[in-house]
Amino acid sequence: MEPGDRAARCARRGGRRRARGCVVSAVVRPYGDTTGDGMVQVSFTLPLAADKRGEGAALQLAGKMGIDPAMVVHTRAIGERHTFFVVYGRVNHLVEPGKVVVAERDYPLLSAKEVNAAIRAKLRRKLVVVGACIGTDAHTVGIDAILNVKGIAGEKGLEYYRECRVVNLGAQVAVAALVEHARVEKADAVLVSQVVTQRDAHLHNTREMSAAFREAFPAARRPLLVVGGPRFDELQTEELGVDRIFGRGTTPREVASYLVHAVGAR
Ligand code: B12
């Protein structure tokens, strides 16, 4: 197909053409059984028994959420007084992909070899990374995936990079101890993981951590502050006082590439 044909076909469907031939429609709707039928599925738990009144309450909630018509397609009692529901139904809202704002990767994705070469060229010494789970958080699998040699998703962690020196402090590290370790190790970057989000613990802990580093280090000597975890909003860097936030599905290579880019820029 010629590029012109593709553009014409795209225009007929009301879409916009982007570089590289990707088609982005101005508006889209959810897809259930047929294109654009608006069908969605949501699940939630109500503190009600698994009976007709419970189902009615689930449908009432779905209606108030803008799902109309709605069907309860699954219920499961969780004890005597709670029920888990799955509701399937139609929403009329339109999604405007063009208005979606995301944190784009603004640095090149490098191979391990390129990362090592860049560190040698820019720093002429090893890049020191100190990592930890702070607060009461004991979910170390995520930070270990980024730091430990075994890595994740077929990629080796930062320990594998010859020009990185990694100090992984593990779980439940107090902010004061993290600051002290960063100072002793002369950290270029501090990597913090926060997985538990109950009562916004991840946000409070991150703010406490970034404030402590700002107090303990002069601006020019403060290590890069990087946080990660599955429920962070990657756009919240300024609000949380950190240099970068990484979310669900992050791989070590993305982090290594960012560190080289950011440390080099400094
Ligand atoms: C394994 C697990 C545990 C293990 C943790 C073992 C360990 N050593 O880590 C144990 C059994 C100890 C545990 C305990 C608890 N857990 Co738990 N746990 C999980 C579980 C099943 C998997 C988490 C995981 O390992 N994911 C895999 C990793 C690879 O993914 P990830 O963490 O998202 O990491 C990736 C990215 O987010 C990112 N990333 C993460 N951190 C960082 C950091 C940096 C710097 C960067 C760059 C990137 C990055 O990169 C990683 C790789 O891609 C989740 C549910 C789930 N399916 O996610 C619940 C879950 C996280 N736990 C939960 C809860 C509630 C608890 C407990 C409070 C339960 C209890 N009542 O005791 C305790 C809390 C203990 C504590 N003090 O923290 C809740 C949290 C709910 C919330 N909103 O906060 C979850 C979501 C389960 C649920 N649905 O309720 N848990």
XYZ file of C-alpha atoms and ligand atoms in Angstrom:
357
model
C 0.000 0.000 0.000
C 1.301 3.466 -0.865
C 1.658 5.981 1.978
C -0.886 8.250 0.237
C -3.470 5.432 0.174
C -2.970 4.862 3.880
C -3.429 8.559 4.678
C -6.610 8.724 2.588
C -8.037 5.629 4.248
C -7.129 7.043 7.637
C -8.810 10.378 6.823
C -12.000 8.578 5.709
C -12.119 6.889 9.132
C -11.764 10.237 10.868
C -8.231 9.502 12.069
C -5.067 11.600 12.154
C -1.792 10.366 10.693
C 1.364 10.464 12.740
C 4.969 10.072 11.651
C 5.907 6.443 10.779
C 2.403 5.663 9.557
C 0.729 5.072 12.959
C -2.935 5.990 12.922
C -4.387 7.786 15.935
C -8.114 8.410 15.938
C -9.297 11.715 17.381
C -11.732 9.822 19.626
C -12.101 6.168 20.535
C -14.549 4.180 22.627
C -14.032 0.905 24.488
C -14.299 -2.314 22.483
C -16.337 -5.216 23.876
C -18.205 -7.268 21.289
C -18.016 -4.870 18.327
C -15.835 -1.867 17.471
C -16.715 1.200 19.493
C -19.614 -0.406 21.366
C -18.414 1.207 24.606
C -18.496 -2.022 26.639
C -16.369 -2.137 29.808
C -15.894 -4.507 32.703
C -15.267 -3.373 36.266
C -14.832 -5.244 39.511
C -15.285 -4.139 43.102
C -16.218 -5.387 46.549
C -19.204 -4.126 48.554
C -19.720 -4.673 52.276
C -23.015 -6.459 51.569
C -24.178 -10.081 51.525
C -24.160 -11.992 48.209
C -27.914 -11.819 47.606
C -30.350 -9.983 45.326
C -30.088 -6.774 47.314
C -26.298 -6.949 46.989
C -26.564 -7.392 43.205
C -29.015 -4.513 43.020
C -26.573 -2.355 44.939
C -23.783 -3.308 42.535
C -25.970 -2.264 39.587
C -26.839 0.985 41.324
C -23.139 1.767 41.749
C -22.453 0.854 38.110
C -25.247 3.202 37.013
C -23.788 6.027 39.080
C -20.417 5.332 37.431
C -22.018 5.941 34.044
C -22.324 2.259 33.037
C -25.727 1.881 31.442
C -27.057 -0.685 30.765
C -25.075 -2.788 33.259
C -25.078 -6.530 34.003
C -23.666 -8.330 37.028
C -21.717 -11.155 35.384
C -19.979 -12.570 38.453
C -20.481 -12.520 42.224
C -18.420 -14.212 44.863
C -19.143 -14.018 48.583
C -16.145 -12.982 50.655
C -17.241 -14.104 54.079
C -20.813 -13.408 55.161
C -20.925 -9.655 54.831
C -18.823 -8.829 51.769
C -19.271 -9.653 48.086
C -16.971 -9.315 45.101
C -18.756 -8.262 41.874
C -17.822 -8.134 38.226
C -20.069 -5.846 36.192
C -20.150 -5.602 32.389
C -21.891 -2.763 30.577
C -21.782 0.235 28.272
C -20.260 3.650 28.864
C -20.934 6.597 26.610
C -17.768 8.523 27.349
C -15.387 9.264 24.514
C -11.636 8.812 24.917
C -9.416 11.461 23.305
C -5.953 9.885 22.836
C -4.538 13.188 21.602
C -5.139 14.765 24.997
C -3.402 12.022 26.992
C -0.297 13.283 28.801
C 2.432 10.752 29.619
C 6.020 10.912 30.826
C 7.886 10.149 27.608
C 11.360 8.648 27.727
C 13.572 11.633 26.865
C 16.860 9.782 26.746
C 18.214 7.044 24.466
C 17.871 3.393 25.476
C 21.423 2.011 25.649
C 22.883 -1.486 25.727
C 24.940 -2.591 28.765
C 28.086 -2.074 26.706
C 27.054 1.482 25.797
C 26.117 2.267 29.398
C 29.521 1.087 30.636
C 31.334 3.050 27.933
C 29.346 6.200 28.726
C 30.122 5.934 32.450
C 33.818 5.500 31.700
C 33.806 8.485 29.381
C 31.709 10.795 31.552
C 32.764 9.910 35.096
C 36.120 8.092 34.694
C 35.118 6.043 37.729
C 32.302 3.712 38.705
C 28.765 5.041 39.014
C 27.622 4.432 42.585
C 24.011 3.425 43.115
C 22.438 3.004 46.549
C 19.044 1.300 46.618
C 16.436 0.532 49.288
C 12.804 0.057 50.228
C 12.034 2.771 52.753
C 9.493 3.131 55.536
C 7.815 -0.093 56.587
C 7.738 -1.403 53.021
C 9.169 -4.917 52.745
C 8.399 -5.492 49.052
C 11.925 -5.920 47.750
C 11.170 -7.900 44.586
C 10.859 -4.745 42.459
C 14.070 -3.022 43.555
C 15.905 -6.364 43.430
C 14.698 -6.815 39.856
C 16.344 -3.525 38.956
C 19.534 -3.943 40.999
C 20.374 -7.652 41.316
C 22.278 -9.483 38.579
C 19.305 -11.744 37.884
C 17.296 -8.714 36.693
C 13.870 -9.097 35.088
C 12.228 -9.661 31.709
C 15.411 -11.122 30.227
C 17.518 -8.109 31.243
C 20.293 -8.235 33.817
C 20.145 -5.837 36.775
C 22.538 -2.954 37.456
C 24.965 -5.211 39.381
C 25.773 -6.780 36.029
C 27.019 -3.473 34.634
C 30.779 -3.458 35.103
C 30.942 0.295 35.633
C 28.191 0.373 38.292
C 28.798 -0.199 41.977
C 25.537 -1.204 43.598
C 24.764 -1.062 47.298
C 21.386 -2.670 47.928
C 20.254 -1.914 51.481
C 17.138 -4.099 51.290
C 13.832 -3.586 53.080
C 12.447 -1.187 55.687
C 15.336 1.250 55.634
C 14.853 4.440 57.662
C 15.305 7.657 55.708
C 18.091 8.856 58.034
C 19.998 5.603 57.468
C 19.540 5.915 53.700
C 20.932 9.455 53.724
C 23.906 8.314 55.790
C 24.638 5.352 53.491
C 24.395 7.636 50.464
C 26.914 9.981 52.040
C 29.361 7.229 53.083
C 29.162 5.453 49.720
C 29.356 8.772 47.811
C 26.263 7.783 45.872
C 25.666 9.255 42.439
C 22.089 7.999 42.553
C 19.706 6.781 45.232
C 17.047 4.340 44.066
C 14.037 3.920 46.328
C 11.188 1.462 45.973
C 7.687 1.950 47.338
C 5.076 -0.688 46.659
C 2.591 -0.290 49.511
C 0.261 2.621 48.796
C -2.157 2.277 51.687
C -3.008 5.731 53.045
C -0.649 7.152 50.420
C 2.343 5.782 52.325
C 4.411 5.781 49.120
C 3.818 9.520 48.626
C 4.492 10.500 52.245
C 7.654 8.386 52.409
C 8.959 9.746 49.128
C 8.381 13.353 50.191
C 10.117 12.680 53.511
C 13.037 11.092 51.700
C 13.492 13.861 49.152
C 13.251 16.550 51.852
C 15.889 14.775 53.942
C 18.318 14.604 50.997
C 17.757 18.271 50.207
C 18.523 19.157 53.794
C 21.585 16.915 54.048
C 23.285 17.781 50.739
C 24.074 21.032 48.973
C 22.133 21.114 45.672
C 25.208 20.494 43.521
C 26.260 17.426 45.520
C 22.893 15.809 46.120
C 22.630 12.366 44.525
C 20.010 11.810 41.848
C 16.791 10.730 43.529
C 14.869 8.019 41.710
C 11.746 6.277 43.003
C 9.835 3.385 41.581
C 6.845 1.189 42.221
C 3.730 -0.081 40.485
C 1.352 2.635 41.601
C 3.328 5.827 41.141
C 2.254 8.469 38.663
C 5.374 9.082 36.587
C 4.365 12.731 36.144
C 4.633 13.525 39.864
C 8.384 14.156 40.029
C 8.147 17.827 40.955
C 5.440 17.275 43.529
C 7.481 14.545 45.218
C 10.821 16.314 44.907
C 12.565 13.548 42.958
C 14.409 13.492 39.661
C 12.602 10.550 38.086
C 9.791 8.126 38.768
C 9.575 4.646 37.252
C 6.348 2.653 37.233
C 5.022 -0.827 36.524
C 7.049 -2.995 34.163
C 10.277 -0.964 34.391
C 13.375 -2.809 33.202
C 16.981 -2.353 34.427
C 18.137 -1.152 31.030
C 15.726 1.784 31.129
C 17.041 2.739 34.559
C 20.708 2.344 33.596
C 20.170 4.437 30.471
C 18.429 7.143 32.496
C 21.197 7.232 35.118
C 23.908 7.654 32.508
C 21.915 10.374 30.797
C 21.087 12.255 34.015
C 24.486 11.940 35.694
C 26.139 12.984 32.445
C 23.855 16.007 32.175
C 24.920 17.115 35.632
C 5.161 -10.609 46.880
C 4.221 -9.732 47.687
C 4.445 -9.650 49.068
C 5.615 -10.322 49.758
C 6.873 -9.440 49.521
C 8.136 -10.283 49.488
C 9.299 -9.457 49.053
N 10.451 -9.838 49.536
O 9.187 -8.506 48.288
C 5.137 -10.347 51.244
C 4.423 -11.678 51.515
C 6.213 -10.149 52.296
C 4.090 -9.235 51.234
C 3.668 -8.612 52.379
C 2.679 -7.648 52.404
N 1.953 -7.226 51.374
Co 2.312 -7.702 49.568
N 2.341 -8.254 47.722
C 3.144 -9.037 47.066
C 2.656 -9.141 45.605
C 1.900 -10.474 45.485
C 3.712 -9.099 44.519
C 4.648 -7.898 44.558
C 5.802 -8.174 43.631
O 6.763 -8.808 44.016
N 5.690 -7.780 42.349
C 6.709 -8.074 41.326
C 7.688 -6.882 41.136
C 8.760 -7.256 40.111
O 6.914 -5.818 40.635
P 6.988 -4.341 41.229
O 7.163 -4.351 42.690
O 5.863 -3.584 40.663
O 8.351 -3.755 40.639
C 8.496 -3.324 39.308
C 8.110 -1.864 39.067
O 7.096 -1.366 39.916
C 9.412 -1.134 39.197
N 9.929 -0.771 40.501
C 9.563 -1.135 41.737
N 10.350 -0.553 42.640
C 11.237 0.208 41.968
C 12.259 1.048 42.427
C 13.019 1.732 41.493
C 14.094 2.616 41.969
C 12.754 1.582 40.113
C 13.574 2.308 39.138
C 11.752 0.756 39.662
C 11.000 0.075 40.594
O 10.326 -2.030 38.605
C 9.976 -3.360 38.996
C 10.329 -4.275 37.842
O 9.548 -4.001 36.729
C 1.695 -7.914 45.499
C 0.488 -8.087 44.567
C 0.876 -7.980 43.133
N 0.456 -8.931 42.350
O 1.563 -7.031 42.732
C 1.236 -7.746 46.948
C 0.886 -6.360 47.451
C 1.901 -5.355 46.958
N 0.988 -6.500 48.959
C 0.097 -5.869 49.560
C -0.041 -5.846 50.968
C -1.249 -5.126 51.519
C 0.889 -6.469 51.789
C 0.852 -6.509 53.328
C 0.481 -5.182 54.004
C -0.118 -7.648 53.735
C -0.332 -7.771 55.215
N -1.519 -7.384 55.648
O 0.549 -8.191 55.911
C 2.282 -6.951 53.669
C 3.185 -5.727 53.880
C 4.558 -6.108 54.293
C 5.401 -4.879 54.379
N 5.828 -4.540 55.594
O 5.673 -4.241 53.382
C -0.834 -5.104 48.640
C -0.546 -3.600 48.626
C -1.827 -2.825 48.561
C -1.594 -1.337 48.565
N -2.490 -0.630 47.950
O -0.689 -0.831 49.105
C -0.601 -5.851 47.279
C -0.813 -4.971 46.031
C -1.580 -7.044 47.277
C -3.025 -6.602 47.232
N -3.650 -6.578 46.079
O -3.611 -6.280 48.223
N 3.682 -8.967 49.964
